JSON list of C-alpha atoms in Angstrom, two decimals:
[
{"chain": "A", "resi": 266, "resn": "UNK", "atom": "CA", "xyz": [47.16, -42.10, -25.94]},
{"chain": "A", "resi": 267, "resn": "UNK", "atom": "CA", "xyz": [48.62, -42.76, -22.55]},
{"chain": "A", "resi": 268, "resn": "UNK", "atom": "CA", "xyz": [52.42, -42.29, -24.15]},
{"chain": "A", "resi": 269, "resn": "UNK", "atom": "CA", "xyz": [50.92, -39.06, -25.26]},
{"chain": "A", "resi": 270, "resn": "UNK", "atom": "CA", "xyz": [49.46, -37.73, -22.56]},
{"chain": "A", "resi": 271, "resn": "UNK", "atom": "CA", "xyz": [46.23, -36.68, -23.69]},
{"chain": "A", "resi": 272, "resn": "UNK", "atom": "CA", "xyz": [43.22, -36.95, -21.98]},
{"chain": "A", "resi": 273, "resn": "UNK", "atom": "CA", "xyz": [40.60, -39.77, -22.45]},
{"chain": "A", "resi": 274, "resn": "UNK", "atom": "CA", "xyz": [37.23, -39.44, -24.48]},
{"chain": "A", "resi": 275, "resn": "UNK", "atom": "CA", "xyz": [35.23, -40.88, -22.07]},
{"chain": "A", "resi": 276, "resn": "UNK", "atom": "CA", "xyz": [36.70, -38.35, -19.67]},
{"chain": "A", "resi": 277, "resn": "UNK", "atom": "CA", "xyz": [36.24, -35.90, -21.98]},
{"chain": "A", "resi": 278, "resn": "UNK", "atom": "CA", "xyz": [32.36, -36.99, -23.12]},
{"chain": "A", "resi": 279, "resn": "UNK", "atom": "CA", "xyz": [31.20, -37.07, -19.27]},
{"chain": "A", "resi": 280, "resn": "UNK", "atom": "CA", "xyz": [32.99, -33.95, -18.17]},
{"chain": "A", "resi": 281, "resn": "UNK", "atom": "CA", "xyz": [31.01, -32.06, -21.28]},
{"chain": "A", "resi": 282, "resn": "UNK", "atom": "CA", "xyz": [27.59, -33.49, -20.08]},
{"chain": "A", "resi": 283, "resn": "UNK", "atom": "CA", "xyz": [27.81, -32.82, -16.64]},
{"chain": "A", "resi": 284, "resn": "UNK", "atom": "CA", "xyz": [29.01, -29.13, -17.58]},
{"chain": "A", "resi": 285, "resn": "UNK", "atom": "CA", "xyz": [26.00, -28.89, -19.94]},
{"chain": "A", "resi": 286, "resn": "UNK", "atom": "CA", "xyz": [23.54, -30.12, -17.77]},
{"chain": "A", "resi": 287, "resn": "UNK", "atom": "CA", "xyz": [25.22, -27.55, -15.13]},
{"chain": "A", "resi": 288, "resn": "UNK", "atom": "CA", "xyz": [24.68, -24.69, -17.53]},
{"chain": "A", "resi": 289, "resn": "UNK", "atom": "CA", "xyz": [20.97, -25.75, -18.28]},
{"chain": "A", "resi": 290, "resn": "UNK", "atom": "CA", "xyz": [20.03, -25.80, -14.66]},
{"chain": "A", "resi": 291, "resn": "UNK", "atom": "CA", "xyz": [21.66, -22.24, -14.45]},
{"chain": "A", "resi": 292, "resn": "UNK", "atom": "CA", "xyz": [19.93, -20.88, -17.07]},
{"chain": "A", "resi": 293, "resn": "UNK", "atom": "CA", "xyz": [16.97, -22.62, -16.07]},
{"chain": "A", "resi": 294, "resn": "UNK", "atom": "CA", "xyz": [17.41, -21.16, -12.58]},
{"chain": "A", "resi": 295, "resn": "UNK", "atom": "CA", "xyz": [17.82, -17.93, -13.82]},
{"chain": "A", "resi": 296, "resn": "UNK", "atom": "CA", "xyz": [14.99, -18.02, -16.00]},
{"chain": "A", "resi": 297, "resn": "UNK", "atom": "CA", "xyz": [12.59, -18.87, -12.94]},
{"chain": "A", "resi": 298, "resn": "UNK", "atom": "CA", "xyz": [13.81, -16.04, -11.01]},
{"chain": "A", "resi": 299, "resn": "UNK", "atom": "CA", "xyz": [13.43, -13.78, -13.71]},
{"chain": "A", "resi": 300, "resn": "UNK", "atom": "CA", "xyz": [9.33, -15.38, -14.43]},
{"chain": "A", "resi": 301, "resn": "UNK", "atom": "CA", "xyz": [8.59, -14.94, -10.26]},
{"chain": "A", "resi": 302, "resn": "UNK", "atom": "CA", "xyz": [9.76, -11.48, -10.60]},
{"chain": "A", "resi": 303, "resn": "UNK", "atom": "CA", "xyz": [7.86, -10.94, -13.55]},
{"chain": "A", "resi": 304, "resn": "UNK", "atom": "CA", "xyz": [5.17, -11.97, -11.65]},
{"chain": "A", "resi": 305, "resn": "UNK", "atom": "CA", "xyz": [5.74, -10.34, -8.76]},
{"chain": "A", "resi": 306, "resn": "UNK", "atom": "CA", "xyz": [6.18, -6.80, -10.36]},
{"chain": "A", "resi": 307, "resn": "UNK", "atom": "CA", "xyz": [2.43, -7.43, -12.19]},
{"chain": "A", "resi": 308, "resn": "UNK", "atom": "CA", "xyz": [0.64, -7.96, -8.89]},
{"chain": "A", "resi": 309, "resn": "UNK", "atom": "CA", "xyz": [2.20, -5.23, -7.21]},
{"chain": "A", "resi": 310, "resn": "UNK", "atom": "CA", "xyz": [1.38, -2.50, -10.16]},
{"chain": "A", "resi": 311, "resn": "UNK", "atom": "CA", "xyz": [-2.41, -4.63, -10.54]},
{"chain": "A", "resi": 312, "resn": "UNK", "atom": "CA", "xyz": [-2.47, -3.60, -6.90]},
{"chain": "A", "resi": 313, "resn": "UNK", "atom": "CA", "xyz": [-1.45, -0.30, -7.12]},
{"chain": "A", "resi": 314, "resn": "UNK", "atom": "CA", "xyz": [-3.44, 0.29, -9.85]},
{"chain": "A", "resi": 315, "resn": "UNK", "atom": "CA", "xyz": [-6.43, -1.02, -7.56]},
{"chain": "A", "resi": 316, "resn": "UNK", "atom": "CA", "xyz": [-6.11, 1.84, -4.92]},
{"chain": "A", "resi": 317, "resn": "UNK", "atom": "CA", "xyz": [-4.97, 4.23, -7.34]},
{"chain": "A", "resi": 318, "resn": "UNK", "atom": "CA", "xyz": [-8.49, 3.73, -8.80]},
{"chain": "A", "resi": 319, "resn": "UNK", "atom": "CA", "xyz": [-10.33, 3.59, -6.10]},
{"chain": "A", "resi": 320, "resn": "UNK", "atom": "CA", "xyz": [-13.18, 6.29, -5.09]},
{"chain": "A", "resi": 321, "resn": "UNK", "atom": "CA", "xyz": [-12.33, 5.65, -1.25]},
{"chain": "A", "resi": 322, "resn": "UNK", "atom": "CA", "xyz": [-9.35, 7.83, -0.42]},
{"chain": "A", "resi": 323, "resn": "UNK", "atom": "CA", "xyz": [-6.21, 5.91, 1.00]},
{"chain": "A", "resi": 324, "resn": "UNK", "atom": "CA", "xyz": [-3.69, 7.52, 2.50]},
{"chain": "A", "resi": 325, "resn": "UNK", "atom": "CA", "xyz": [-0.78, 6.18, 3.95]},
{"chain": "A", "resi": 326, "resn": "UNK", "atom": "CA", "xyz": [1.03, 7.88, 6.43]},
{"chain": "A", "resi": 327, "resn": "UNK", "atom": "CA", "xyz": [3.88, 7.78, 9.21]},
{"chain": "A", "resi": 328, "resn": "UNK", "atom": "CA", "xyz": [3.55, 6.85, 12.97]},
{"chain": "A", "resi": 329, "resn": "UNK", "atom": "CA", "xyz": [4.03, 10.49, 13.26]},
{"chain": "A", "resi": 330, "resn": "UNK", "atom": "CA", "xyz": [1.06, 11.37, 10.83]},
{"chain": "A", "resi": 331, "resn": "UNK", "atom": "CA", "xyz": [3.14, 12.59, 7.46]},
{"chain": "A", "resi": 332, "resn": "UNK", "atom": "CA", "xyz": [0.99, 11.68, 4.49]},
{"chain": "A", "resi": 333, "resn": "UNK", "atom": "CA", "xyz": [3.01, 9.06, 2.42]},
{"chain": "A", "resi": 334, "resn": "UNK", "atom": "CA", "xyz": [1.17, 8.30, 0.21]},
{"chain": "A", "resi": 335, "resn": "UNK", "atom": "CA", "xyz": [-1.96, 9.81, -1.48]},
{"chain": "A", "resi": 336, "resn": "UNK", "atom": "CA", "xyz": [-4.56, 7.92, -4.25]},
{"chain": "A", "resi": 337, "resn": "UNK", "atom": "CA", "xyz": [-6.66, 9.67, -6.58]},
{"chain": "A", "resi": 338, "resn": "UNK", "atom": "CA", "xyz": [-9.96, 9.36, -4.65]},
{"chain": "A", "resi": 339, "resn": "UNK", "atom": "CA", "xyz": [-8.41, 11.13, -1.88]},
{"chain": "A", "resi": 340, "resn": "UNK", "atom": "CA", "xyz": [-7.54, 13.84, -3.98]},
{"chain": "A", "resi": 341, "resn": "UNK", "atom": "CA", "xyz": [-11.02, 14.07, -4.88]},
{"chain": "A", "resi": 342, "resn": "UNK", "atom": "CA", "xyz": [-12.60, 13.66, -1.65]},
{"chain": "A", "resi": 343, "resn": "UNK", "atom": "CA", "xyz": [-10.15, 16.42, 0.06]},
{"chain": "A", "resi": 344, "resn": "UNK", "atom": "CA", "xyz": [-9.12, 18.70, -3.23]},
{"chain": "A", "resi": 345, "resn": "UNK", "atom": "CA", "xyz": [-5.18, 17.81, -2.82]},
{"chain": "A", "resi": 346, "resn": "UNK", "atom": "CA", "xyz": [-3.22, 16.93, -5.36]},
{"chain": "A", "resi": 347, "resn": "UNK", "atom": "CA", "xyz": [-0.98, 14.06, -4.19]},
{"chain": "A", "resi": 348, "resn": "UNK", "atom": "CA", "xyz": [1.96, 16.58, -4.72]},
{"chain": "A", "resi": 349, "resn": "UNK", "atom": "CA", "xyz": [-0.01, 18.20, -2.57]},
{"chain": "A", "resi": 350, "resn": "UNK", "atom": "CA", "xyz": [-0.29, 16.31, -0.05]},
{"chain": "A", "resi": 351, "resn": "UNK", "atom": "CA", "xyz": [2.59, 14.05, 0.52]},
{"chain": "A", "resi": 352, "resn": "UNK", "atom": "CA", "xyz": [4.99, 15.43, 2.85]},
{"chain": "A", "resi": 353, "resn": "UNK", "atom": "CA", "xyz": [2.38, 17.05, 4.94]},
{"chain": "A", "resi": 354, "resn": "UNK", "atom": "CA", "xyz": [1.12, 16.28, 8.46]},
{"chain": "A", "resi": 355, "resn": "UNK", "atom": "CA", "xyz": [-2.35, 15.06, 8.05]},
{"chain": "A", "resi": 356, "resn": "UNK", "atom": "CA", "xyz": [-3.01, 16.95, 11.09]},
{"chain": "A", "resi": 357, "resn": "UNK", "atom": "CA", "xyz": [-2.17, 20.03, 9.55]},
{"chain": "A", "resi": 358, "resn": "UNK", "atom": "CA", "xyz": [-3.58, 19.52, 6.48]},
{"chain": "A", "resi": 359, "resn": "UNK", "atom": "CA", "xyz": [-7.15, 17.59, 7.24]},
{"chain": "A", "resi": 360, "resn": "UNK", "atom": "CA", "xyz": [-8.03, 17.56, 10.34]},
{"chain": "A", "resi": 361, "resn": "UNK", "atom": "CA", "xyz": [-10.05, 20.43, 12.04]},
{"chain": "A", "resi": 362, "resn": "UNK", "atom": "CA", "xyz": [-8.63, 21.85, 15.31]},
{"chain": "A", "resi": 363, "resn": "UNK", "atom": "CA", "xyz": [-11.32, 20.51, 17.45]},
{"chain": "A", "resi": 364, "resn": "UNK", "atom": "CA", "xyz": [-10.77, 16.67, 16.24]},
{"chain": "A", "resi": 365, "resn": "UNK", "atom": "CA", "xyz": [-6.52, 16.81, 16.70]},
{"chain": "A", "resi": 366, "resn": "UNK", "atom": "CA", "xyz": [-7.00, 14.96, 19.72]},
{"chain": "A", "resi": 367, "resn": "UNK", "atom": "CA", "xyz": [-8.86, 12.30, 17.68]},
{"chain": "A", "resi": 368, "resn": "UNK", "atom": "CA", "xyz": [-6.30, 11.88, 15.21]},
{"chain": "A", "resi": 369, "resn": "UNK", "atom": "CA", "xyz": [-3.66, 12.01, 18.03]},
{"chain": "A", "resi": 370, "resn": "UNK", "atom": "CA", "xyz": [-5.60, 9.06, 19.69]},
{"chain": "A", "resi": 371, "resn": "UNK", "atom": "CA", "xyz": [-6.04, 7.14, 16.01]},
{"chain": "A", "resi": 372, "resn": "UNK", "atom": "CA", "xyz": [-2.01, 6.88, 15.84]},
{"chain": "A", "resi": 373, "resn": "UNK", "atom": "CA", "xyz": [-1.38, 5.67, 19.20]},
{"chain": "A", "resi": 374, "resn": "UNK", "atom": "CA", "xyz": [-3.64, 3.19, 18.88]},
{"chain": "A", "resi": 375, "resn": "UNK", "atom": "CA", "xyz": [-2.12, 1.89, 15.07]},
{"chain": "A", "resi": 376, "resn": "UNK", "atom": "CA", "xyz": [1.34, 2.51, 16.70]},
{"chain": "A", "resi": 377, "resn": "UNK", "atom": "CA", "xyz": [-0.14, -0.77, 19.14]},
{"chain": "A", "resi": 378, "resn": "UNK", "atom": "CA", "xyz": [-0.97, -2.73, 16.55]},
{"chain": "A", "resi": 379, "resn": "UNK", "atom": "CA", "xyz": [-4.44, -2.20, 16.64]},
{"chain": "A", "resi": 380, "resn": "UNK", "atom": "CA", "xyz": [-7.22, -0.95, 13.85]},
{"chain": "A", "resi": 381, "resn": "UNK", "atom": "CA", "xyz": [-9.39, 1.81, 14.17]},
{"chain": "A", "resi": 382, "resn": "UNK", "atom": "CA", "xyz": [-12.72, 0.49, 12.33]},
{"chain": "A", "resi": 383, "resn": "UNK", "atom": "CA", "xyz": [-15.56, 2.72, 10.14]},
{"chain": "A", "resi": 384, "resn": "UNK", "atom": "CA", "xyz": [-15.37, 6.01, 12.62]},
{"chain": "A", "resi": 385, "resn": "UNK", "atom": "CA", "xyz": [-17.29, 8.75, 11.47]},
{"chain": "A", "resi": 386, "resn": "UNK", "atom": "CA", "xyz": [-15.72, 12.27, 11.69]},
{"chain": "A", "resi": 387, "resn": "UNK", "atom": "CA", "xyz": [-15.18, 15.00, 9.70]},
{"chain": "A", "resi": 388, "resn": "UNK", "atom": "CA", "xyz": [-12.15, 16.47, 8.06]},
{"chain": "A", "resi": 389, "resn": "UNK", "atom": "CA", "xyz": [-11.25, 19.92, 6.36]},
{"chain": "A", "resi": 390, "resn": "UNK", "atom": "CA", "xyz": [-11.68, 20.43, 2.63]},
{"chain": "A", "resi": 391, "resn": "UNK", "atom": "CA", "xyz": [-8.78, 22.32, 0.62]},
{"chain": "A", "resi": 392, "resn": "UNK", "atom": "CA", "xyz": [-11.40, 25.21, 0.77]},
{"chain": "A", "resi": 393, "resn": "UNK", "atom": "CA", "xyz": [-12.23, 24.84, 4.51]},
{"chain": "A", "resi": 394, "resn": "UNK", "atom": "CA", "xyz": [-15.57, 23.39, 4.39]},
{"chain": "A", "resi": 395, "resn": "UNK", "atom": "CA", "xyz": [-15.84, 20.45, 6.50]},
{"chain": "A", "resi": 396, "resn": "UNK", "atom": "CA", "xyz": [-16.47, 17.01, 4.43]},
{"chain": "A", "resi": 397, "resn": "UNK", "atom": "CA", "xyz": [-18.53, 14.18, 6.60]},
{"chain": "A", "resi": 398, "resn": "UNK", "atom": "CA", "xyz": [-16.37, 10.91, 6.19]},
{"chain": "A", "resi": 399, "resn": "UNK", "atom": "CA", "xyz": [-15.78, 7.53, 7.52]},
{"chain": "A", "resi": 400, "resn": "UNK", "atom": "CA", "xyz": [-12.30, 6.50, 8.49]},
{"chain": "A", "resi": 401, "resn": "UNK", "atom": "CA", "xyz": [-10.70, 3.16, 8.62]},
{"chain": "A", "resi": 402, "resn": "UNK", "atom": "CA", "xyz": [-7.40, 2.92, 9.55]},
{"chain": "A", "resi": 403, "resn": "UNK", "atom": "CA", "xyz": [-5.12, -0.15, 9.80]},
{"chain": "A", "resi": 404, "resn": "UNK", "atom": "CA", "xyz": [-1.49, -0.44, 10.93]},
{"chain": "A", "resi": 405, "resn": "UNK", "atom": "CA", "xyz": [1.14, -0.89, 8.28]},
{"chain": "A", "resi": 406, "resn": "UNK", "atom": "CA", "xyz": [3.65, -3.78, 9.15]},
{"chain": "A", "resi": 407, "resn": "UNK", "atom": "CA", "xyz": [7.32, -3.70, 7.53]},
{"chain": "A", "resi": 408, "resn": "UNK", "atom": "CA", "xyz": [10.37, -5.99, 8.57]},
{"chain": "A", "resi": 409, "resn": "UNK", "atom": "CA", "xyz": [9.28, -9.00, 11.47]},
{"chain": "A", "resi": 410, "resn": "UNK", "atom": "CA", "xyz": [5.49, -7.57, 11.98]},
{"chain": "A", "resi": 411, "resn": "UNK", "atom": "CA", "xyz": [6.66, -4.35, 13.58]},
{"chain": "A", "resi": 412, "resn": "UNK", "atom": "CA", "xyz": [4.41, -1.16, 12.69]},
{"chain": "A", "resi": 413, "resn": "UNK", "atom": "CA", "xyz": [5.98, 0.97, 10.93]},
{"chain": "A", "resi": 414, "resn": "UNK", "atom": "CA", "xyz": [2.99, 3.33, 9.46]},
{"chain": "A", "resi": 415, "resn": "UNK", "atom": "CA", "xyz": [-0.79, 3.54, 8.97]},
{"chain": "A", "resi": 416, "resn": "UNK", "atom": "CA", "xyz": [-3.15, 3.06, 5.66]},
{"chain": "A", "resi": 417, "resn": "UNK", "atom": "CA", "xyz": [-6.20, 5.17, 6.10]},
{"chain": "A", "resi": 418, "resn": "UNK", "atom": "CA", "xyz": [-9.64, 4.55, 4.23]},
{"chain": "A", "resi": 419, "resn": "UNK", "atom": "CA", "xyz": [-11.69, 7.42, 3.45]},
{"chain": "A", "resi": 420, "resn": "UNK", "atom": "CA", "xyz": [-15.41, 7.32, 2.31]},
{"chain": "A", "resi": 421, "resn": "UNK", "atom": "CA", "xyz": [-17.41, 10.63, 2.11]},
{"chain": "A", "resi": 422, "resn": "UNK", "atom": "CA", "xyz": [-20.82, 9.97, 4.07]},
{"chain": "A", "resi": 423, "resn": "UNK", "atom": "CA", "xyz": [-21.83, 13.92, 3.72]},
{"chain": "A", "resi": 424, "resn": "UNK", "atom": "CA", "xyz": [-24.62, 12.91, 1.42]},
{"chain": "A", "resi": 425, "resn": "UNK", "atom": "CA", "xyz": [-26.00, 10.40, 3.58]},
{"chain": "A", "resi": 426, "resn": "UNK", "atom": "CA", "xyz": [-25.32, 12.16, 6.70]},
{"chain": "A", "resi": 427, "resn": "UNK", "atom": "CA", "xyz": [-27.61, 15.10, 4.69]},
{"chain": "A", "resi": 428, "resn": "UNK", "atom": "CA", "xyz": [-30.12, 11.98, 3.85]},
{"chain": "A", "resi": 429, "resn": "UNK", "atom": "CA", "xyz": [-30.20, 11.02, 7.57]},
{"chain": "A", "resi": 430, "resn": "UNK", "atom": "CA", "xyz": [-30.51, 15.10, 8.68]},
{"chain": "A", "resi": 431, "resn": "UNK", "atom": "CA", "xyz": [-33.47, 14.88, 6.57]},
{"chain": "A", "resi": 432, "resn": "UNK", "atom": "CA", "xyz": [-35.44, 12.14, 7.46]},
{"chain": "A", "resi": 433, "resn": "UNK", "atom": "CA", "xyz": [-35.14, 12.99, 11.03]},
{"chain": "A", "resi": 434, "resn": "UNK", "atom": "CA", "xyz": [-36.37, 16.33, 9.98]},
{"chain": "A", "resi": 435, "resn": "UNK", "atom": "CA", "xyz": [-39.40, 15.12, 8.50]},
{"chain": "A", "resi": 436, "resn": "UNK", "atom": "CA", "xyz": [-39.93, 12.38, 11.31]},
{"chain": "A", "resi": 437, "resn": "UNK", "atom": "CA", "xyz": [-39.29, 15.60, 13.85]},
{"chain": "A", "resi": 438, "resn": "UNK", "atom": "CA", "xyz": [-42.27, 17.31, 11.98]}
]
């Protein structure tokens, strides 16, 4: 063999093992990754099939106050479509002209970081009645905690705001 020149089996036998068990850890590696992202991409779409569904309105919007995002129970709350509504300044679109300053005072205070927590105020209907709601609205962080936009909960209180008009009504007479 050595006159020959060929390589050794031994040689040969461990070389072939250690490039098989390389292989299997690569596939094996791959395999993981692919199972996490798997994973991953079902809890994001279980989540996003949470808010779609959810009666609340949530609305996500810029710093700036351009509606980013829009779910269904906004639509239903406010009459938009999220077609709609995306692209539009919430100002613009919601909010009646006597409450801008609100909303102006809402962002500044998610563009610090901070959350704005169950306010009640009103906001404009695609037909122009006003709709009673309660707002919370939380800062959205992207890359190393910096804001970078705001998610907005929206409940519609007009029926017990009418319950409430009521029973001081009655208590009145």
């Amino acid at each position: 063999i050595r006159q020959l020149h060929l390589i050794a089996p031994d040689w040969i036998l461990w070389s072939g093992m250690l490039l098989s068990l390389l292989m299997a850890t690569l596939v094996g590696t791959v395999r993981l990754n692919h199972e996490r992202q798997r994973l991953l991409f079902a809890g994001q779409a279980r989540m996003a099939a949470i808010v779609e569904s959810s009666a609340d309105g949530i609305i996500g919007k810029s710093l700036e106050g351009t509606i980013l995002s829009w779910n269904r129970g906004a639509g239903q709350i406010f009459g938009y479509s999220a077609d709609e509504a995306i692209g539009n300044s919430i100002t613009s679109l919601l909010v009646p002209d006597e409450l801008k300053n609100e909303e102006a005072a809402i962002l500044q205070k998610i563009a610090r970081g901070e959350q704005v927590l169950n306010v009640k105020t009103r906001r404009r209907h695609r037909d122009g009645h006003l709709v009673d709601v309660s707002i919370t609205v939380s800062p959205l962080l992207g890359p190393r905690d910096m804001v970078v936009g705001a998610s907005t909960t929206v409940r519609d209180i007009s029926e017990q705001q009418a319950a409430e008009a009521r029973i001081h009504e009655l208590n009145a007479n």
